[in-house]
Coordinates of C-alpha atoms in Angstrom, one line a residue:
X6 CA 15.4 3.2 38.4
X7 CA 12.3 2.9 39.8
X8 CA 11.0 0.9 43.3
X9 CA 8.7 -2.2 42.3
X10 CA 4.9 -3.0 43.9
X11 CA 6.9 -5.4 45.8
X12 CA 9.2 -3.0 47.5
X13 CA 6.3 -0.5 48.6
X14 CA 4.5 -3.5 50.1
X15 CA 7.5 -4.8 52.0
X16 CA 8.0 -0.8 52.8
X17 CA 4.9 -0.2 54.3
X18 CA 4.5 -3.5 56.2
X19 CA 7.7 -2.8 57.7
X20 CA 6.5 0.2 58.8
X21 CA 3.1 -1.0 60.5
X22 CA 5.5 -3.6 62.3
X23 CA 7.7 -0.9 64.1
X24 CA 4.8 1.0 64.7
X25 CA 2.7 -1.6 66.2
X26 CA 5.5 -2.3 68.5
X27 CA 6.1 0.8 69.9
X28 CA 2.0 1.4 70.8
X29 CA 1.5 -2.1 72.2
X30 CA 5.2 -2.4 73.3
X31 CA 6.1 -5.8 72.2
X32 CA 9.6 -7.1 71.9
X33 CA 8.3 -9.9 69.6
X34 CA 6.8 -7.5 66.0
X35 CA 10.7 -5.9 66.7
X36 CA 12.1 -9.1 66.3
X37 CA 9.3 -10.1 63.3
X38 CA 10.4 -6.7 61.5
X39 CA 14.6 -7.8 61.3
X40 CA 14.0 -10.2 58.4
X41 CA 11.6 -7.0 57.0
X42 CA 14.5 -4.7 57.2
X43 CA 17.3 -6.9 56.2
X44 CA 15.1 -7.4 52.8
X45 CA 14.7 -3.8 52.1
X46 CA 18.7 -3.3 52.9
X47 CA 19.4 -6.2 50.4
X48 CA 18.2 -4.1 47.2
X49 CA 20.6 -3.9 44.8
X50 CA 20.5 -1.1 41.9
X51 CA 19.8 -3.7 38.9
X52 CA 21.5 -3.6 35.2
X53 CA 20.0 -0.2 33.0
X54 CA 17.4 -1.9 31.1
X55 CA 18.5 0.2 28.1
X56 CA 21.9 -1.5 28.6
X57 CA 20.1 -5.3 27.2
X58 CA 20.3 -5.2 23.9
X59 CA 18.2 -6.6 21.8
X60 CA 18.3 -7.8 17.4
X61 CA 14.9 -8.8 15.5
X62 CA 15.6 -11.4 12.7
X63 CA 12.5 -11.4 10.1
X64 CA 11.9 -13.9 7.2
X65 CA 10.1 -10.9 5.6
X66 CA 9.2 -7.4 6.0
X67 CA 6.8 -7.5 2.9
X68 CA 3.7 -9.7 3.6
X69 CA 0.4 -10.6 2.0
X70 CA -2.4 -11.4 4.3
X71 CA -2.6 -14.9 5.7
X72 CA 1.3 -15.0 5.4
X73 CA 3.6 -16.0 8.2
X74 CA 6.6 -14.4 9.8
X75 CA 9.0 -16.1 12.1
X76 CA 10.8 -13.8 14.2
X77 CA 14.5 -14.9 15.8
X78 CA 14.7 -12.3 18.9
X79 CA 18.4 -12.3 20.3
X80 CA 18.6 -11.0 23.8
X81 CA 21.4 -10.3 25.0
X82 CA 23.3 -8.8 28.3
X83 CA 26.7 -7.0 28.0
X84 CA 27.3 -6.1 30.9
X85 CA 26.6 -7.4 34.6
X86 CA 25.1 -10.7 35.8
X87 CA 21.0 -10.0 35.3
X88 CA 18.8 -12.6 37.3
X89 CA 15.3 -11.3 36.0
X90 CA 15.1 -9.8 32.1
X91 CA 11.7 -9.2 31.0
X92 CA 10.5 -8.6 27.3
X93 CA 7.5 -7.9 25.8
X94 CA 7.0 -7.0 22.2
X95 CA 3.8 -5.1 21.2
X96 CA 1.7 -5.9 18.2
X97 CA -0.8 -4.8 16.3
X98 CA -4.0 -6.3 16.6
X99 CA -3.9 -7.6 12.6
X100 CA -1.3 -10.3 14.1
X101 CA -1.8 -13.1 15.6
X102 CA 0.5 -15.7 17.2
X103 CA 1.5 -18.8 15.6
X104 CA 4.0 -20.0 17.7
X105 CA 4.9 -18.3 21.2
X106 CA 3.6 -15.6 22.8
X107 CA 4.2 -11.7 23.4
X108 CA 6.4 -12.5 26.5
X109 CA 9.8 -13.8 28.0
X110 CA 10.8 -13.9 31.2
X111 CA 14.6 -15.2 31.3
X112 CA 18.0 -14.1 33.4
X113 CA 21.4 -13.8 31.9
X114 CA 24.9 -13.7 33.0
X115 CA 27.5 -11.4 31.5
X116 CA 27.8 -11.9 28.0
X117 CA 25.1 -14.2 27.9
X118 CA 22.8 -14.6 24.9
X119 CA 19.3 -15.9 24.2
X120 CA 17.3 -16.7 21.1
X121 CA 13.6 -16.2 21.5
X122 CA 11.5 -17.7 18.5
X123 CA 8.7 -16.8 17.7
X124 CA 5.9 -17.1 14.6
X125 CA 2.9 -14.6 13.9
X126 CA 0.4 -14.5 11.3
X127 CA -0.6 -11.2 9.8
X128 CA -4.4 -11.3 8.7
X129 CA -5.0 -7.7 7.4
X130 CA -3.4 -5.5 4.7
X131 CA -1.4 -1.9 6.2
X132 CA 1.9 -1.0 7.0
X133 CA 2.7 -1.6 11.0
X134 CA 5.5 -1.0 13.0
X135 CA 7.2 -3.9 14.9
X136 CA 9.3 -3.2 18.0
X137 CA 11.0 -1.3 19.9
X138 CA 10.6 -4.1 22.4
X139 CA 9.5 -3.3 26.3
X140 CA 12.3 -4.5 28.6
X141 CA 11.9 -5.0 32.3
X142 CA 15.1 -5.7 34.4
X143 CA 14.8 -6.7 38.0
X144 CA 17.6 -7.2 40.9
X145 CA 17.4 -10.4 42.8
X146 CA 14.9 -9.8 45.4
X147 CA 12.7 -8.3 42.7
X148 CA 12.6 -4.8 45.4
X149 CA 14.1 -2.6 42.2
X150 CA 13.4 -2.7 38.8
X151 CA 14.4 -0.4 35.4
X152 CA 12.1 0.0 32.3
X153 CA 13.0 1.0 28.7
X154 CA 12.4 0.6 25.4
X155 CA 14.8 -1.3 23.0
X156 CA 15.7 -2.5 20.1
X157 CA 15.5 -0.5 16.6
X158 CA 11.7 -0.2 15.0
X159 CA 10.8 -2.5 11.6
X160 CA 7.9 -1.2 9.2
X161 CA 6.5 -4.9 7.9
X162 CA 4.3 -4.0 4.6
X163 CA 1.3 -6.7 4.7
X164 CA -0.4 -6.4 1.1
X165 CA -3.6 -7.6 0.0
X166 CA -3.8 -11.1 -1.3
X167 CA -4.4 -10.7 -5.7
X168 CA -6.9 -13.0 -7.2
X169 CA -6.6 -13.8 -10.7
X170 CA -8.9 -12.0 -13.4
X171 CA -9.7 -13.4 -16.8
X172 CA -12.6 -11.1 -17.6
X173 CA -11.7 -7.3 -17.9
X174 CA -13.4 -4.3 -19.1
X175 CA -12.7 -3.3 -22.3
X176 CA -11.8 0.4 -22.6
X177 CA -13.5 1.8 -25.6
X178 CA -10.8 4.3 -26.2
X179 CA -6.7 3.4 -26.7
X180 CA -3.7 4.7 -27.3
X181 CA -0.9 4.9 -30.4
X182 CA 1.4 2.0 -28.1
X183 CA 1.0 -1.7 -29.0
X184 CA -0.7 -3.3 -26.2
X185 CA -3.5 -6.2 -26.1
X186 CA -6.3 -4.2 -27.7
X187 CA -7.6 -5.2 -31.4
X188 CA -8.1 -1.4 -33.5
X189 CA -10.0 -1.2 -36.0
X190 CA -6.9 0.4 -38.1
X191 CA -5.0 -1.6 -40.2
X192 CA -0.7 -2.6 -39.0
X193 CA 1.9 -4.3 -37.2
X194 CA -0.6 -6.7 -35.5
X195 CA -1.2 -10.6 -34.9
X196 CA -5.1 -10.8 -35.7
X197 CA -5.6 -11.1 -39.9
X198 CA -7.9 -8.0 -41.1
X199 CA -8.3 -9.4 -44.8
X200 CA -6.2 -10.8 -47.5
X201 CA -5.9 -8.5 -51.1
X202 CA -4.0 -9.1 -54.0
X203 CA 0.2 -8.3 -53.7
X204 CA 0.9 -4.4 -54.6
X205 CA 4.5 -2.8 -54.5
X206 CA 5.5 -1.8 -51.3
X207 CA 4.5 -4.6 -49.7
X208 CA 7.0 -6.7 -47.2
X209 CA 7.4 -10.2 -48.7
X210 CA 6.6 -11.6 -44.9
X211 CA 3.3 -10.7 -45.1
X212 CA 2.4 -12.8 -48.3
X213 CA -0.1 -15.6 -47.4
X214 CA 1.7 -18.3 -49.7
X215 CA -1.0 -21.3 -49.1
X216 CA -3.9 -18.4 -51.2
X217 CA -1.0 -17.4 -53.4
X218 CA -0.5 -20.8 -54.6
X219 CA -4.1 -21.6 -54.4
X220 CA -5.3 -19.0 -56.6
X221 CA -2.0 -18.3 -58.7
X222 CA -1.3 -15.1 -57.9
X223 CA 0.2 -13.4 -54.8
X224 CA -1.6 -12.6 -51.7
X225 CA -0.8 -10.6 -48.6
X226 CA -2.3 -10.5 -45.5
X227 CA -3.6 -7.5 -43.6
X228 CA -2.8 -7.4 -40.2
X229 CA -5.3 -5.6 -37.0
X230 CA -3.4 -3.1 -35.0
X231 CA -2.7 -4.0 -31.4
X232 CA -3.0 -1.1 -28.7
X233 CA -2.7 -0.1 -25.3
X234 CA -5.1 1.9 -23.4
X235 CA -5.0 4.0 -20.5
X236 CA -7.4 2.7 -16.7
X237 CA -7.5 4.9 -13.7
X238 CA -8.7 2.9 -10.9
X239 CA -11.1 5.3 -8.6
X240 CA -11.1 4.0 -4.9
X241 CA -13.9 5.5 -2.6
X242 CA -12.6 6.2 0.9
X243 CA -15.3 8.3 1.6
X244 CA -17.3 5.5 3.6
X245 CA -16.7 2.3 5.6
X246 CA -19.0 0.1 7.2
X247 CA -17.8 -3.6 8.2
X248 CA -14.4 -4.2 10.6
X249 CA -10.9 -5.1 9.4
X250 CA -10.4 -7.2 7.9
X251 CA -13.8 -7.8 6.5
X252 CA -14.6 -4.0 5.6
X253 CA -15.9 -3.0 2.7
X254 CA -13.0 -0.5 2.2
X255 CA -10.7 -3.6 2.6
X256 CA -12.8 -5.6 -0.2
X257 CA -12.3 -2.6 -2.3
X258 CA -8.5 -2.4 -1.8
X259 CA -8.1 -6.0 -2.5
X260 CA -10.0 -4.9 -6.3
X261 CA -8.3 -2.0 -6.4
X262 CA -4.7 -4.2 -6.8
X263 CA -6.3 -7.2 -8.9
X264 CA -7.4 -5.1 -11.4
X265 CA -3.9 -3.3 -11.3
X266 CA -2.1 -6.3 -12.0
X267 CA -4.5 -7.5 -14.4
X268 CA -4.5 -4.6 -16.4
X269 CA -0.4 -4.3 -16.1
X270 CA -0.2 -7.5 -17.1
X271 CA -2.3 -6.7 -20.2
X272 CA 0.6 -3.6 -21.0
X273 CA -1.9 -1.1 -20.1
X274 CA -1.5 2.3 -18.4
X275 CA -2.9 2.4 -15.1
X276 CA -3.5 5.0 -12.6
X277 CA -5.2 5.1 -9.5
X278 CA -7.6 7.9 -7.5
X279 CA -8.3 8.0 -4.2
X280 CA -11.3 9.8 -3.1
X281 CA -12.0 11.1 0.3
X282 CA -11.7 13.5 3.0
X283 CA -7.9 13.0 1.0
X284 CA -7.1 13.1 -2.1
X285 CA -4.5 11.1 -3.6
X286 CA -3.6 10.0 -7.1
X287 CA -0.7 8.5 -9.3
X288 CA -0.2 8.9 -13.1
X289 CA -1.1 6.1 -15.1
X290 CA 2.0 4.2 -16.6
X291 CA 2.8 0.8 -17.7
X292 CA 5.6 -1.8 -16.3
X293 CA 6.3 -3.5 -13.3
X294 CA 7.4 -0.1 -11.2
X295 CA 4.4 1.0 -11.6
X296 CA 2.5 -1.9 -10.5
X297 CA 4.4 -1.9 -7.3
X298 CA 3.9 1.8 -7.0
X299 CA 0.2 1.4 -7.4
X300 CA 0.4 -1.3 -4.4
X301 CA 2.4 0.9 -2.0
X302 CA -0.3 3.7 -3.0
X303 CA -3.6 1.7 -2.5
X304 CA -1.9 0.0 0.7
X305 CA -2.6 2.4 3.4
X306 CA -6.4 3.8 2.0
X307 CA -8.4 4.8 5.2
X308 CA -11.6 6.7 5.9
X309 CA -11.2 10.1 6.7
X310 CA -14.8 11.6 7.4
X311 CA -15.2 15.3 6.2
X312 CA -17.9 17.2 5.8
X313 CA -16.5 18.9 2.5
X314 CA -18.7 18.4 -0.6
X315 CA -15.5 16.6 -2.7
X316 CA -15.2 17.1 -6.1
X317 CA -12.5 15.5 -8.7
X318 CA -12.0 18.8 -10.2
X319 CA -8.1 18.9 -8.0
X320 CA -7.3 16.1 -9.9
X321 CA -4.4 17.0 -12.6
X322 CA -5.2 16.0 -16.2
X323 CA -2.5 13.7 -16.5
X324 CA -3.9 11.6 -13.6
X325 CA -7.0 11.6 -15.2
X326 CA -6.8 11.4 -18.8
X327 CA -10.0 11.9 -20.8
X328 CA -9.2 8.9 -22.9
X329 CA -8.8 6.6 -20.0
X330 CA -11.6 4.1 -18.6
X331 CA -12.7 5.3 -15.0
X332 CA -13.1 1.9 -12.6
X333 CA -15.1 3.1 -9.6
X334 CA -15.0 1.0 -6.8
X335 CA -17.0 1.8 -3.8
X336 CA -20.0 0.0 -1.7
X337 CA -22.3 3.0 -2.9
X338 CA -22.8 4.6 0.7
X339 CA -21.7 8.4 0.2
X340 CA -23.7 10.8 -2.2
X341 CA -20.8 12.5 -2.7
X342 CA -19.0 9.7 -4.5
X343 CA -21.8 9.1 -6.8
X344 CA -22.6 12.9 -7.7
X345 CA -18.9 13.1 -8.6
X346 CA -18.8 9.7 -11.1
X347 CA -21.9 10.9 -12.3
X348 CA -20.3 14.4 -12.8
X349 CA -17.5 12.1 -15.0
X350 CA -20.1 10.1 -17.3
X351 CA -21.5 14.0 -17.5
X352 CA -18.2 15.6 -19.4
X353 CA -17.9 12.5 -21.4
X354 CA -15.6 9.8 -19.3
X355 CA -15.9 6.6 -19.4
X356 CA -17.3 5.2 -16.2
X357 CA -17.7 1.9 -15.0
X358 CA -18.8 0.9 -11.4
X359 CA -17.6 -2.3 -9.1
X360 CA -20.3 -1.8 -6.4
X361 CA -19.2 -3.7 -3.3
X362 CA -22.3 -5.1 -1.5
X363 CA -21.8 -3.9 2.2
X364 CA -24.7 -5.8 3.8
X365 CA -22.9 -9.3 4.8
X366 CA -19.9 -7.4 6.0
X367 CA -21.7 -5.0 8.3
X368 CA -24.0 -7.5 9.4
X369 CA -20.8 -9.4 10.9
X370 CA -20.2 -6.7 13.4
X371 CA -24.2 -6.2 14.3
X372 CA -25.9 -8.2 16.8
X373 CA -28.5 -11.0 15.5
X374 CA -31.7 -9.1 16.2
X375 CA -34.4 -8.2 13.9
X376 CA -34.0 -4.3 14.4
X377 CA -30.8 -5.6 12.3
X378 CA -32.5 -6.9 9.9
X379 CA -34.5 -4.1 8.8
X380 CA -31.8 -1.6 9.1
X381 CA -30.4 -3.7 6.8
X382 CA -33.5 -3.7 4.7
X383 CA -33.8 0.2 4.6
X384 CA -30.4 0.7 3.9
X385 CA -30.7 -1.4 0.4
X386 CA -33.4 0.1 -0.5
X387 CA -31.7 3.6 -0.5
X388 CA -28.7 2.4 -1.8
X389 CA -30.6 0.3 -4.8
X390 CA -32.1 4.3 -5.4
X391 CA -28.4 5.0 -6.2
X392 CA -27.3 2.7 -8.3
X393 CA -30.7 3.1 -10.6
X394 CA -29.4 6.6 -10.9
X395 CA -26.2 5.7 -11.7
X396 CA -27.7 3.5 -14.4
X397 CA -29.6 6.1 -15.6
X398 CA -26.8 8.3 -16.4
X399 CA -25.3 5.3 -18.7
X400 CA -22.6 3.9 -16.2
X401 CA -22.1 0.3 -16.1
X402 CA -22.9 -1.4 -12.5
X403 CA -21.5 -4.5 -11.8
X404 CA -22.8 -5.6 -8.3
X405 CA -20.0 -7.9 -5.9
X406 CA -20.3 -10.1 -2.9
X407 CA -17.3 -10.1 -1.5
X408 CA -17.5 -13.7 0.0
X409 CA -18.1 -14.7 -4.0
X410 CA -15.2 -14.3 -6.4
X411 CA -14.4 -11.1 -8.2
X412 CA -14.1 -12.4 -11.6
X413 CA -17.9 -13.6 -11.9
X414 CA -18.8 -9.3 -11.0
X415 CA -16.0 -8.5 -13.4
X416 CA -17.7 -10.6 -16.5
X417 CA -21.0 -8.2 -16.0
X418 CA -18.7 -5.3 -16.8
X419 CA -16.6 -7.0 -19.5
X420 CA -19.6 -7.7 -21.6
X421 CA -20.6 -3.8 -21.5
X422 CA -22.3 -2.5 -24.5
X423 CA -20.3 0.8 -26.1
X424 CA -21.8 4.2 -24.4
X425 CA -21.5 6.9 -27.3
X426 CA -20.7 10.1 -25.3
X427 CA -19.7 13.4 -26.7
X428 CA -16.2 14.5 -25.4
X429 CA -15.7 17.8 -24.3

């Protein structure tokens, strides 16, 4: 329980008005401080704010950015009579409001309920906490009033919207499983390798009856084998520049999952590496579970700034198989990052590179001056250094704009020609 601003006011005017009497001796300021006193005697202890209780109703707790969520908030008051309830729910600064605001003032009598409805719109990708609610209660002369915080505590998931992909990377190395790839081995496949003549052994489904009848004698067809392959997706959280939502760590998350469900889609394996001050990594596999696993992973990727020269060298085997095609995705700001994919093309990976283009993004958060401008300018320059390296060392760069769609970088990097390295 705790006095309100209002109280100490009336308190210390009261006060003042005795005082004042006594020193100039005036009957009258005694008779102006009686209403004074009979307000501070007419404070009544108000209903425990922890007593209101309070249920959140959500359409969803699992978002993608630009999404809506309508909340149904139902206050209500169990106990006494309450003439002044007070709730204000906190929210990240990703949401915005729809409909409604953060604030209700109401009053309720015993067993009284209220439904507060409300709409926000969540704008950027992360897992946030909604409630517990703060909750004000007030008697009625507003002289005493009790705080708390109510109501249980949501997590809402708000994912990053996918775009579709119809040009992908081909990896140049697959695996025994049947998958979307076209080997150059002969089998169980849908793509015709060559026809030859009929020899024992042979399955009668595969004869090709229209060249049989054709030419008299029987035909079969030989089929292409169809395989998987295995893509670890290597996310550089080394670096940020830019502010959420428009970061260039955000653009890179919002790759990071449409090449995951492109690839999954395509019955690959697919893993995923995050490199930074942490490091963090899931197996490849194939299915839908993994899909959502690789969303839950890449969800939360922040910066954390170290000083540590990282290496990839902590990363298992299995997470990084020497098979697999390696997607880098990073805006090329860190040396460390590109001595370490460089380091991979080096022992005989295969390395690809989705280089987001920072410059736009950060020049959203700097003022319109010229010294921007040729920061800007310098910046590229040393960052054009890097990726000519990277290029050197034989590692595809496909350049993005993040304001342009993904699937025109993509098509740079799907029409890749073969790098020959020797594996270790």
């Amino acid at each position: 329980m705790l006095p309100s601003p209002l109280l100490a006011s009336l308190a210390v005017f009261t006060i003042w008005t005795v005082v004042l009497g006594l020193i100039v001796g005036r009957f009258e300021l005694f008779l102006a401080a009686v209403p004074l006193v009979v307000a501070l005697l007419s404070a009544r202890k108000p209903v425990a704010a922890s007593s209101i209780g309070i249920t959140a109703n959500l359409t969803s707790m699992r978002l993608t950015e630009g999404d809506r969520l309508d909340l149904v908030v139902v206050v209500a008051c169990p106990q006494a009579t309450s003439p002044s309830i007070e709730v204000f729910l906190p929210l990240p600064n990703t949401f915005e409001f729809v409909e409604g605001g953060p604030h209700l003032a109401t009053s309720l009598r015993a067993d009284e309920t209220f439904e507060w409805r409300l709409a926000v719109r969540s704008t950027a990708r992360g897992r946030f906490v909604l409630g517990p609610f703060n909750v004000r209660v007030s008697d009625d002369a507003g002289l005493l009033v009790d705080e708390a915080r109510v109501g249980p505590a949501v997590e809402i998931e708000t994912y990053p919207r996918i775009t579709m992909i119809r040009q992908l990377p081909r990896p140049w190395h697959t695996r025994s499983s049947f998958g979307n790839y076209v080997a150059a081995q002969f089998g169980t496949g849908l793509e015709i390798a060559e026809t030859r003549l009929f020899a024992p052994g042979d399955r009668v489904r595969q004869i090709n009856w229209p060249a049989s009848q054709r030419l008299g004698r029987l035909y079969v067809n030989q089929f292409q084998q169809e395989r998987s392959a295995d893509v670890v997706l290597l996310l550089d959280t080394m670096a940020e520049t830019g502010a959420s939502p428009h970061s260039t760590l955000d653009a890179s998350v919002r790759a990071v999952t449409a090449l995951a469900s492109a690839y999954i889609a395509r019955k690959d394996r697919v893993g995923y590496v995050e490199f930074g001050g942490t490091l963090r990594w899931l197996k490849p596999a194939a299915g839908r579970r993994q899909w959502e696993r690789l969303l839950r992973s890449a969800l939360p990727a922040s910066q954390h700034f170290t000083y540590l020269a990282r290496t990839l060298d902590y990363v298992p085997a299995a997470a990084l198989p020497r098979q697999a095609l390696v997607i880098a995705i990073s805006p090329v700001i860190d040396e460390r990052f590109t001595r370490a994919i460089v380091d991979l093309a080096g022992r005989g990976y295969d390395v690809v590179l989705l280089a987001v283009c920072p410059v736009e993004l950060t020049r959203r958060v700097l003022p319109d001056a010229p010294l921007s401008d040729v920061a800007c300018a310098l910046w590229m320059l040393e960052r054009s250094s890097r990726l000519r390296l990277l290029r050197s060392e034989g590692i595809t760069v496909a350049e993005w704009q993040p304001e342009q769609p993904l699937d025109a970088a993509l098509a740079a990097l799907a029409r890749r020609a073969p790098v020959r390295r020797g594996m270790p």
